[in-house]
Tab-separated table of C-alpha atoms and ligand atoms in Angstrom:
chain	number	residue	atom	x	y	z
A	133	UNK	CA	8.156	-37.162	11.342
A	134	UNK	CA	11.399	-36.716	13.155
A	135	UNK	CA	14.740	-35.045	10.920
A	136	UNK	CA	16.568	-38.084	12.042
A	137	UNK	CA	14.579	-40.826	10.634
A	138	UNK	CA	14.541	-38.916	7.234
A	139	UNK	CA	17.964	-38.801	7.061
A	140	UNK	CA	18.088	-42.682	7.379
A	141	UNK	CA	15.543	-42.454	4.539
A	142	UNK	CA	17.518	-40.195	2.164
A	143	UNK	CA	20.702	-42.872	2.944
A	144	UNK	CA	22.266	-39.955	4.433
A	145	UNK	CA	25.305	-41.145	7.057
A	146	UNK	CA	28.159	-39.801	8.789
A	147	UNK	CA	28.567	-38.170	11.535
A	148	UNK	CA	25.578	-36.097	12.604
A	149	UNK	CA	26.774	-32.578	13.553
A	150	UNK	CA	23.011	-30.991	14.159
A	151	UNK	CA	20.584	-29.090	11.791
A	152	UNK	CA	19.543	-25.196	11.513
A	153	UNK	CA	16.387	-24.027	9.917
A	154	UNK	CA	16.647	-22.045	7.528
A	155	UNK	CA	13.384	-19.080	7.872
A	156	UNK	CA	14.191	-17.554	4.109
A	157	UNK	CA	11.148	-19.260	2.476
A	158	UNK	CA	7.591	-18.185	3.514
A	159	UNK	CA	6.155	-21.883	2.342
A	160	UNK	CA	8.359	-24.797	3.108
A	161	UNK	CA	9.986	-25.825	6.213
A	162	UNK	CA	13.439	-26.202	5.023
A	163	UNK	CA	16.630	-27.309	7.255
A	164	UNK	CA	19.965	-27.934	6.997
A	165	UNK	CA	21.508	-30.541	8.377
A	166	UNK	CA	25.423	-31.031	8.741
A	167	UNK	CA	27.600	-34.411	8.499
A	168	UNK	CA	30.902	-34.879	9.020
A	169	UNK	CA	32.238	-37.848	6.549
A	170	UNK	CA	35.533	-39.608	6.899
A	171	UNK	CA	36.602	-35.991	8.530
A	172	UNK	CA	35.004	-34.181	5.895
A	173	UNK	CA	32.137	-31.304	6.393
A	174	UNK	CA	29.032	-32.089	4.113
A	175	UNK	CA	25.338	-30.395	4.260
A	176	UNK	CA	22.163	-31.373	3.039
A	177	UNK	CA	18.805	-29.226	2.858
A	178	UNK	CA	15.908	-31.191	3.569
A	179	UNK	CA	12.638	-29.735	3.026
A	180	UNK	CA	8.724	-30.172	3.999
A	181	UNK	CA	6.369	-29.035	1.771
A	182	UNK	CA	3.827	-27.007	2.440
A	183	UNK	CA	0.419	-29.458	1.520
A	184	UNK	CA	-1.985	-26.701	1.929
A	185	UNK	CA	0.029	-24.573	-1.161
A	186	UNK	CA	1.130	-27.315	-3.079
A	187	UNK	CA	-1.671	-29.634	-3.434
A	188	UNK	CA	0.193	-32.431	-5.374
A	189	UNK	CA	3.879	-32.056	-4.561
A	190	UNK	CA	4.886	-35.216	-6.849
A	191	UNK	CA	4.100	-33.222	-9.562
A	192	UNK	CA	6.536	-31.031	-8.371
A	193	UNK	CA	9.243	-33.150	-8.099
A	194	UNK	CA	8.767	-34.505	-11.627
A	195	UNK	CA	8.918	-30.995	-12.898
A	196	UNK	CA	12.263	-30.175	-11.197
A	197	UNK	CA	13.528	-34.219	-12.339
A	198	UNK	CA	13.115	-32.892	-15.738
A	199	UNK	CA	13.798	-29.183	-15.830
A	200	UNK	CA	17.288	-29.938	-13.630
A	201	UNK	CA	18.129	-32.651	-15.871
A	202	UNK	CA	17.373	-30.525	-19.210
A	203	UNK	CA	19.663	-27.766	-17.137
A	204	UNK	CA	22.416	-30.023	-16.244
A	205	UNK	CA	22.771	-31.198	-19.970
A	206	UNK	CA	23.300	-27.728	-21.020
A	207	UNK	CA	25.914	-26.922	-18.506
A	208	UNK	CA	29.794	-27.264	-19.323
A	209	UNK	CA	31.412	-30.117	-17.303
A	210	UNK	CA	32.820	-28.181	-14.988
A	211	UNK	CA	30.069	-26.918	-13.639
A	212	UNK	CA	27.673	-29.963	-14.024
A	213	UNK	CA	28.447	-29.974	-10.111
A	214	UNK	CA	27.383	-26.938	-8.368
A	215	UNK	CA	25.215	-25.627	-11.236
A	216	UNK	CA	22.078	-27.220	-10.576
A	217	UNK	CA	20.986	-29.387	-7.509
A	218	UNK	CA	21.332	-32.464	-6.992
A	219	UNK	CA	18.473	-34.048	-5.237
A	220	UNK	CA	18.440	-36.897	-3.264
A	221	UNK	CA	16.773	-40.697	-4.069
A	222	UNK	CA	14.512	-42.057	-1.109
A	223	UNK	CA	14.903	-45.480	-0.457
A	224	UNK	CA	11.899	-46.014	-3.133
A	225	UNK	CA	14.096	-44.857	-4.970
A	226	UNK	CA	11.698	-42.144	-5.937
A	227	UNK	CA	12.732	-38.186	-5.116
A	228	UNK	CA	10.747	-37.629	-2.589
A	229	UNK	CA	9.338	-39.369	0.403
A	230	UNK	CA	5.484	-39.358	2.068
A	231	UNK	CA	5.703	-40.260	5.477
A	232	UNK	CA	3.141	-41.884	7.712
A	233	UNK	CA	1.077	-38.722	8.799
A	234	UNK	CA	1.032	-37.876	4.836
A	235	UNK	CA	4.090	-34.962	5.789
A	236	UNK	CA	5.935	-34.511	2.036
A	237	UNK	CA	9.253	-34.074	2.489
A	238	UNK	CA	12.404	-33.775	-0.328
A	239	UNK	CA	16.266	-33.302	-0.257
A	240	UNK	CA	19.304	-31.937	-1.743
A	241	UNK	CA	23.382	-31.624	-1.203
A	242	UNK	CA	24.068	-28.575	-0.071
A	243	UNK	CA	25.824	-26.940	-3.181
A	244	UNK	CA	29.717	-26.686	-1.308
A	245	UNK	CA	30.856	-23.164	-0.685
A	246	UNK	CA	27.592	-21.202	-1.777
A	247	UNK	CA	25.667	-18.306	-0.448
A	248	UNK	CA	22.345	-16.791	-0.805
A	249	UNK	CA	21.731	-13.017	-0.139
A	250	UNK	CA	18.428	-11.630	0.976
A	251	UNK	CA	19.389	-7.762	-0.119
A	252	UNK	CA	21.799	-6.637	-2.886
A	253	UNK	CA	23.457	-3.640	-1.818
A	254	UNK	CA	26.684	-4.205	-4.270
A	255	UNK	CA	25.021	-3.089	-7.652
A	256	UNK	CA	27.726	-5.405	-9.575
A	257	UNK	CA	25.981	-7.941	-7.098
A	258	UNK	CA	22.526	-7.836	-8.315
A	259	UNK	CA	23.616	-7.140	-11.979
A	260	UNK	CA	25.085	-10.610	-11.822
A	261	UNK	CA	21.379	-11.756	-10.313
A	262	UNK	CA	20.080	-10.105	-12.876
A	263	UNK	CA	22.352	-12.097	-15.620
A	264	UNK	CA	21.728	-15.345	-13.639
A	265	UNK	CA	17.703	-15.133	-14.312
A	266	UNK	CA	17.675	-13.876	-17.624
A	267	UNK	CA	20.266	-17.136	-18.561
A	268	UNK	CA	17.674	-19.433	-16.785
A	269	UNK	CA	15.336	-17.905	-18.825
A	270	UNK	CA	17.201	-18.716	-21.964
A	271	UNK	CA	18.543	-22.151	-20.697
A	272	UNK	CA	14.931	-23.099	-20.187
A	273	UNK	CA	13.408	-21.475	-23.962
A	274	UNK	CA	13.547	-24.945	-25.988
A	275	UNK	CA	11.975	-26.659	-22.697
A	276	UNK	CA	8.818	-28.326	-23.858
A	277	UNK	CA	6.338	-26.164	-22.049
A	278	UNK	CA	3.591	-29.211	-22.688
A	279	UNK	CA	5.278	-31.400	-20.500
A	280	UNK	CA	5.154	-29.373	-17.679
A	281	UNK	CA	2.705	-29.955	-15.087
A	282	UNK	CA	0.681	-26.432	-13.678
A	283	UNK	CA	1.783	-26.731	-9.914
A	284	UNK	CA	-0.709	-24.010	-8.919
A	285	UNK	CA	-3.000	-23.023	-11.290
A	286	UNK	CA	-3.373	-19.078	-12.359
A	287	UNK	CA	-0.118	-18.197	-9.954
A	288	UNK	CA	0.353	-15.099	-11.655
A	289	UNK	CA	-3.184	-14.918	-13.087
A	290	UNK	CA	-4.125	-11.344	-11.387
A	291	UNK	CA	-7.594	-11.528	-12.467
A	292	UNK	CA	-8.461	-14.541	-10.505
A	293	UNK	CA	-6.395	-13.272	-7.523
A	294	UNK	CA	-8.473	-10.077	-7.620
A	295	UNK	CA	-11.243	-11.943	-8.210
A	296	UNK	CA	-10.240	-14.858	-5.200
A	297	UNK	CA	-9.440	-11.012	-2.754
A	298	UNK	CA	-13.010	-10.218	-3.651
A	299	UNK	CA	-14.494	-13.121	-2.505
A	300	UNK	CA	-12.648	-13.014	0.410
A	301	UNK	CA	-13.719	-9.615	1.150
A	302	UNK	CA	-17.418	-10.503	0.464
A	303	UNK	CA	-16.987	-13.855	3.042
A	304	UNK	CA	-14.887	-11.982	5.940
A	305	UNK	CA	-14.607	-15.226	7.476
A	306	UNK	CA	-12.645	-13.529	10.731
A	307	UNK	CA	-14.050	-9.657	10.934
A	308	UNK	CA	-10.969	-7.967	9.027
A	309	UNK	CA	-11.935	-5.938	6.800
A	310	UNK	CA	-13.457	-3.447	8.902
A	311	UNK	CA	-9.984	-2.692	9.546
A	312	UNK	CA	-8.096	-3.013	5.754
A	313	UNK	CA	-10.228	-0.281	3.546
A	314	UNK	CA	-7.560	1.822	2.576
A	315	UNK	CA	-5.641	-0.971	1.724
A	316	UNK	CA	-8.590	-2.300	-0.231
A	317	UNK	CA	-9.609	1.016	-1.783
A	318	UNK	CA	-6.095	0.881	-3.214
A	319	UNK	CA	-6.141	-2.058	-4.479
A	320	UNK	CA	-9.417	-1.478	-6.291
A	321	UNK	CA	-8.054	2.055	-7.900
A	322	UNK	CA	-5.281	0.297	-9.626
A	323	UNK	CA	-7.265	-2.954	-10.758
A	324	UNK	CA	-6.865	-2.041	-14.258
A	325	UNK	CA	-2.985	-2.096	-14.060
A	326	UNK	CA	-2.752	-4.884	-12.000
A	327	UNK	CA	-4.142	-7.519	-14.702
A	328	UNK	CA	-2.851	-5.194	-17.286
A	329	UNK	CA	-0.396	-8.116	-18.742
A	330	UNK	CA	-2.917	-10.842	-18.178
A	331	UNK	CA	-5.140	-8.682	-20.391
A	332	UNK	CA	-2.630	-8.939	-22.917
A	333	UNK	CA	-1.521	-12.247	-22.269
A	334	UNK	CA	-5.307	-12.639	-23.074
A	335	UNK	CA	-4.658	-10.912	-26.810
A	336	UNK	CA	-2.166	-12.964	-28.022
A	337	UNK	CA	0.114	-9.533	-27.113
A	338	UNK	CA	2.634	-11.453	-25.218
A	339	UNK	CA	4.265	-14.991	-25.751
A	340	UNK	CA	4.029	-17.621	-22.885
A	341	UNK	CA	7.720	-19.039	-22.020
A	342	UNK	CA	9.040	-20.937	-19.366
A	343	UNK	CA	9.541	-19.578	-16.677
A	344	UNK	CA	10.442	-19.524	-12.676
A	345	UNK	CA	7.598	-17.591	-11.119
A	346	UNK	CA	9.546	-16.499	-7.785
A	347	UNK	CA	12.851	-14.655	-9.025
A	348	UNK	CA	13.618	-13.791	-5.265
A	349	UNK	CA	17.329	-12.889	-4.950
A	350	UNK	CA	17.863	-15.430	-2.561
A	351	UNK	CA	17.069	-17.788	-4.950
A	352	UNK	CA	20.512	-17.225	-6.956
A	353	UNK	CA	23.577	-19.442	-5.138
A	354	UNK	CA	26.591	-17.538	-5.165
A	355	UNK	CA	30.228	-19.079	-4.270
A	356	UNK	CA	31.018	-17.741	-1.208
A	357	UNK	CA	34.458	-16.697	-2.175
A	358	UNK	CA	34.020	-14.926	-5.693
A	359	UNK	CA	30.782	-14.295	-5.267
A	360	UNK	CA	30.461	-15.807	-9.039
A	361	UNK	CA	26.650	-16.994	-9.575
A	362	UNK	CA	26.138	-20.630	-9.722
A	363	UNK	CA	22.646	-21.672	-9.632
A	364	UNK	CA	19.111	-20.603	-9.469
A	365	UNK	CA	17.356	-22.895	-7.170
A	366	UNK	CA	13.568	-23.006	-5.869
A	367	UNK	CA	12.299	-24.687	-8.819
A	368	UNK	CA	8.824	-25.433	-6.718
A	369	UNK	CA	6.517	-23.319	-9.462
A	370	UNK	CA	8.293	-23.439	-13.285
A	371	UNK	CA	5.767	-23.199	-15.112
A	372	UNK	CA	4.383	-21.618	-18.169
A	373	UNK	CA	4.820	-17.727	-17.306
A	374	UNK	CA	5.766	-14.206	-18.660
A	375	UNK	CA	9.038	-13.228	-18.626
A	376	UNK	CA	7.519	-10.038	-17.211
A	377	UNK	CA	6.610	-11.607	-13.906
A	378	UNK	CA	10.117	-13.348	-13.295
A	379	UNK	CA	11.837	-9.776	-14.474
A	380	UNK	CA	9.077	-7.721	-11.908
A	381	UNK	CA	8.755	-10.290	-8.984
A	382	UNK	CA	13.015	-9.467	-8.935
A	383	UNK	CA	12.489	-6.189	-9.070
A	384	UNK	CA	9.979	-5.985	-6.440
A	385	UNK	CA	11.944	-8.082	-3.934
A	386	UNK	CA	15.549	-7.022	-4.632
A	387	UNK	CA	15.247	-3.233	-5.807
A	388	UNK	CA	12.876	-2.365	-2.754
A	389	UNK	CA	14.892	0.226	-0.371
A	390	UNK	CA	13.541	-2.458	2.647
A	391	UNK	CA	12.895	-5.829	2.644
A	392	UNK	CA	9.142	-6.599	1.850
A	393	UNK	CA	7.619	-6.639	5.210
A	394	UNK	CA	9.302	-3.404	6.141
A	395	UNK	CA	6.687	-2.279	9.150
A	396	UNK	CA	7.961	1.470	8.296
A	397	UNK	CA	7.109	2.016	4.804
A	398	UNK	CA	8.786	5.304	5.021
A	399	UNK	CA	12.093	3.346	4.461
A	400	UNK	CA	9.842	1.820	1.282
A	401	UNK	CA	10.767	2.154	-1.813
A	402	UNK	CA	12.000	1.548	-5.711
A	403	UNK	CA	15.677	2.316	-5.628
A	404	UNK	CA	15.841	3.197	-9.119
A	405	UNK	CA	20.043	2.114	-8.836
A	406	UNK	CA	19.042	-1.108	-8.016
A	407	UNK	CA	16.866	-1.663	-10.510
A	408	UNK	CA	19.215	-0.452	-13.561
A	409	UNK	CA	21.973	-2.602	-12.032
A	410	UNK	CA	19.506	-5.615	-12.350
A	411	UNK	CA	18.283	-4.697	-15.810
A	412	UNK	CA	21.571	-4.436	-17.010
A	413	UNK	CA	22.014	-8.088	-16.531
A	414	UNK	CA	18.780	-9.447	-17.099
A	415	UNK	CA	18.289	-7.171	-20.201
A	416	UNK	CA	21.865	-8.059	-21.367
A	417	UNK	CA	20.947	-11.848	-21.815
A	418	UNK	CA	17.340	-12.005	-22.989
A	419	UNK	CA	17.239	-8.775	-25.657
A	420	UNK	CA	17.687	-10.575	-28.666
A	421	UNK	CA	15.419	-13.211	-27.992
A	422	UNK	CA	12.323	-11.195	-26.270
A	423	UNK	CA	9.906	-9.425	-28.803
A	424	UNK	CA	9.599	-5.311	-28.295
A	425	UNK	CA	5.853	-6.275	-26.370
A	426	UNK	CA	8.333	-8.580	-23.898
A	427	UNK	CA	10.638	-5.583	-23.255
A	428	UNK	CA	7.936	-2.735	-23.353
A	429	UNK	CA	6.198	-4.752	-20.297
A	430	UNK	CA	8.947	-5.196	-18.011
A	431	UNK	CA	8.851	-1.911	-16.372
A	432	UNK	CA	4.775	-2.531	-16.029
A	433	UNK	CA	5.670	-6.432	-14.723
A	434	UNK	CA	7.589	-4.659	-11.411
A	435	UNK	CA	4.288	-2.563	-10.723
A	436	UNK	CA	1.860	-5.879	-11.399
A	437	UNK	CA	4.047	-8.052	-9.735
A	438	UNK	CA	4.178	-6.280	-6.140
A	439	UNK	CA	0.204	-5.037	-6.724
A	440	UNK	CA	-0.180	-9.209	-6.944
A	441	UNK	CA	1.713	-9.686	-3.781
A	442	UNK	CA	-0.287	-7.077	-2.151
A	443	UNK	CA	-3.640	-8.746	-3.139
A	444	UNK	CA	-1.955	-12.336	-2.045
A	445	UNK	CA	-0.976	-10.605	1.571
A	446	UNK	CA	-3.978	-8.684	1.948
A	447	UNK	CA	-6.269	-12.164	0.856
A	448	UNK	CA	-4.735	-14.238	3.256
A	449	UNK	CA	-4.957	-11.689	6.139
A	450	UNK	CA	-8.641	-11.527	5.728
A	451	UNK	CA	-8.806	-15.145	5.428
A	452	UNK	CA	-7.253	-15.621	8.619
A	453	UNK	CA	-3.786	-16.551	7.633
A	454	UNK	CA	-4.029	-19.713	5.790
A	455	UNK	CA	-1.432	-19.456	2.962
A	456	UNK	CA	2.134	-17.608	4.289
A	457	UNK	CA	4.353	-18.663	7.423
A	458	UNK	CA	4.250	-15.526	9.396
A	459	UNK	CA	6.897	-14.750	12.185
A	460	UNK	CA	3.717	-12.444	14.001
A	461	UNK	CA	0.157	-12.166	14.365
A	462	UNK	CA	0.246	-9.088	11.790
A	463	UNK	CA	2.628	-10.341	9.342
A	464	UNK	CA	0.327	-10.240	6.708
A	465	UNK	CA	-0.799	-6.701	6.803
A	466	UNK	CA	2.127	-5.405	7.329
A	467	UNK	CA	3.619	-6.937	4.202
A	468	UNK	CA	0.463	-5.612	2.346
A	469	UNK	CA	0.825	-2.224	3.071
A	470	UNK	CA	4.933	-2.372	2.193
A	471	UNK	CA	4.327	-3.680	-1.169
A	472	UNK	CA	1.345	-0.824	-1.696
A	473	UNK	CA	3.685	1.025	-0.623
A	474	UNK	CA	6.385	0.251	-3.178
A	475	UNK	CA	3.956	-0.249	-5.989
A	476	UNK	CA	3.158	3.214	-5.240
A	477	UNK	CA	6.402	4.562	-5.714
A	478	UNK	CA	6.853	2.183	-8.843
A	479	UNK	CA	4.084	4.072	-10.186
A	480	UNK	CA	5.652	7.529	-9.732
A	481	UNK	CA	8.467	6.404	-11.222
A	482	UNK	CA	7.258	4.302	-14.062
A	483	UNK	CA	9.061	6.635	-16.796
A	484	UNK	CA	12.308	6.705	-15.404
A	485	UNK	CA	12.128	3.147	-15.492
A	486	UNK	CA	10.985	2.499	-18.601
A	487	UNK	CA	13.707	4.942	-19.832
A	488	UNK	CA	16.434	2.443	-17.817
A	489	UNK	CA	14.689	-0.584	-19.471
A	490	UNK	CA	15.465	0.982	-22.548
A	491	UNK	CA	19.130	2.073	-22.654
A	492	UNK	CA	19.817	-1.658	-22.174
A	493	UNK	CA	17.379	-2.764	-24.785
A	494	UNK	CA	18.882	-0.810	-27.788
B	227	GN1	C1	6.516	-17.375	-1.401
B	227	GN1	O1	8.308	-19.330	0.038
B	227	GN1	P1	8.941	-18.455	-0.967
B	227	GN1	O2	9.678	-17.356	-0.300
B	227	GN1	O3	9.782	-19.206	-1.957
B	227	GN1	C2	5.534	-17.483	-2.558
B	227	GN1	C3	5.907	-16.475	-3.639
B	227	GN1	C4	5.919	-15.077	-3.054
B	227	GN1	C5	6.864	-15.029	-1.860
B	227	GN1	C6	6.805	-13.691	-1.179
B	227	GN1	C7	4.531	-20.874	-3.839
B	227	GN1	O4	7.775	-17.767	-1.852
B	227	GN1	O5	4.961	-16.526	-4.683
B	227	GN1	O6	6.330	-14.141	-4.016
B	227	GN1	O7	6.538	-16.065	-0.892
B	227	GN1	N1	5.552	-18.826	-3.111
B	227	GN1	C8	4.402	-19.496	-3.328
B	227	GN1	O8	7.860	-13.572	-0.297
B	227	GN1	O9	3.293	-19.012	-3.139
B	228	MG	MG1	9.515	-20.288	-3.579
């Protein structure tokens, strides 16, 4: 369906200025469209979601209706505004609107003066990412898990996406894996440590919280001018999670030397700075409330979560390239072999992190 008519739907008016799309997300389709109202500049992201990944996007929406409204209750007054999203009410009056071909699409204001970052190279920067996720975290710890719906089953299950690679491997449904073995001898050498937490998870080692499940930095809006964090946004999978994976899928994104489908993985790498500047503010908010397992594992949740990635990438390259948006034929590979890459050098330098994790644990 055409942008315009969803605007109509969404009871969006003003003047129409035009729309950008915005290529940060490797699921949605997400734009932003600008108004001009009574001489006054206003923005709204509208979305379509991805039908093949998120298999019952209502669900969805009611999970962000009542995560964002347990969120906004919590927030002071002043910051009621720009501290969560505000999404907006089809003319159903429902959040979200099916159109005629069965396309899913969603919207939200555009939160006034905000920014996202895809890289962090001000440590006091990614500190204060750092301090925004652990907060959600703790905003989010008298949520009442049960209520949640399970957007996408086993997301950070590790065991069933090793077992799902296999599978894949065993089906070679377009002639790949001739040409991944390295990358899938890799993979199979650090199995073990890759569902490490889910083995624990498994013996009651490790409590299940709620949590966001993609802790990309760009998923932290910043105010443009102060660069003061306002709101963590892409609430797509909260869901029952360790706080492990939201601390490690940070890591892996945001304390990677390149971004994470660097095609020269000699500029790959954990930039051990980075990572104490994030654990500092992550570490900062959630110590009193995590138990020593929680902490212990958060080191080992930046190795498992970019081994997971690596799985995901290298499963949907042999697959044919079902599940990401790629921006070139080899997309997928070449994100694989970045994050084995960095999970590499995560594994070199597990002690020094561990030793990072805790100076701000004590
Ligand atoms: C996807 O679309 P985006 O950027 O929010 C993916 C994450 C991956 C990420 C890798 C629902 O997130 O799990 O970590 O790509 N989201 C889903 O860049 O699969
Ligand atoms: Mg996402």
């Amino acid at each position: 369906m055409e942008l315009t008519g969803i605007y109509k739907i969404f009871g969006i008016d003003g003047e129409y200025v035009g729309y950008e799309v915005l290529k940060n997300g490797n699921i949605n389709k997400t734009y932003r469209a600008d108004f001009r109202e009574n001489g006054i500049d206003k923005s709204y992201i509208i979305q379509n979601i991805n039908t093949y990944v998120f298999k019952k996007p209502e669900y969805i929406m009611e999970n962000i209706n009542g995560v964002t409204k347990h969120l906004y209750d919590k927030l002071p007054d002043n910051k009621k505004e720009r501290g969560v999203l505000h999404y907006l009410k089809a003319s159903d009056g429902k959040n979200y609107y099916i159109d005629d071909e069965g396309g899913f699409w969603r919207g939200y204001g555009f939160v006034p003066n905000s920014v996202t970052y895809d890289s962090f190279d001000d440590p006091a920067l990614f500190e204060a990412a750092g301090a925004a996720f652990g907060e959600f975290q703790l905003l989010l710890s008298d949520y009442d898990a049960s209520t949640l719906k399970e957007i996408i089953p086993g997301f950070h299950d590790t065991k069933a996406r090793y077992k799902k690679l296999f599978e894949t491997i065993e089906k070679d449904p377009v002639g790949r894996v001739k040409t991944v073995q390295p990358e899938i001898e890799f993979l199979k050498e650090n199995r073990a440590l890759g569902e490490a937490l889910v083995d624990m998870l498994e013996k009651d080692e490790l409590p299940l919280r709620v949590t966001h499940n993609d802790t990309k930095g760009n998923n932290i809006l910043f105010d443009k001018d102060t660069n003061e964090t306002l709101a963590v946004i892409d609430l797509d999978t909260v869901m029952p999670g360790l706080v492990a994976y939201d601390f490690g899928d940070a890591i892996r994104f945001g304390a990677n030397y390149s971004d994470e489908d660097e095609p020269d993985i000699s500029k790959t790498g954990l930039d051990l700075k980075k990572f104490e500047a994030f654990t500092k503010g992550f570490v900062g908010k959630i110590k009193d409330s995590a138990t020593e397992n929680e902490l212990k594992t958060l080191s080992l949740g930046a190795i498992v979560m970019t081994v997971e990635l690596a799985v995901r990438f290298l499963d949907d390259y042999i697959d044919g390239d079902k599940y990401f948006k790629l921006n070139y034929p080899e997309h997928n590979i070449v994100r694989t072999r970045c994050q084995i890459a960095l999970a590499k050098d995560m594994i070199a330098k597990r002690g020094e992190m561990d030793k990072i994790v805790e100076k701000y644990a004590n």
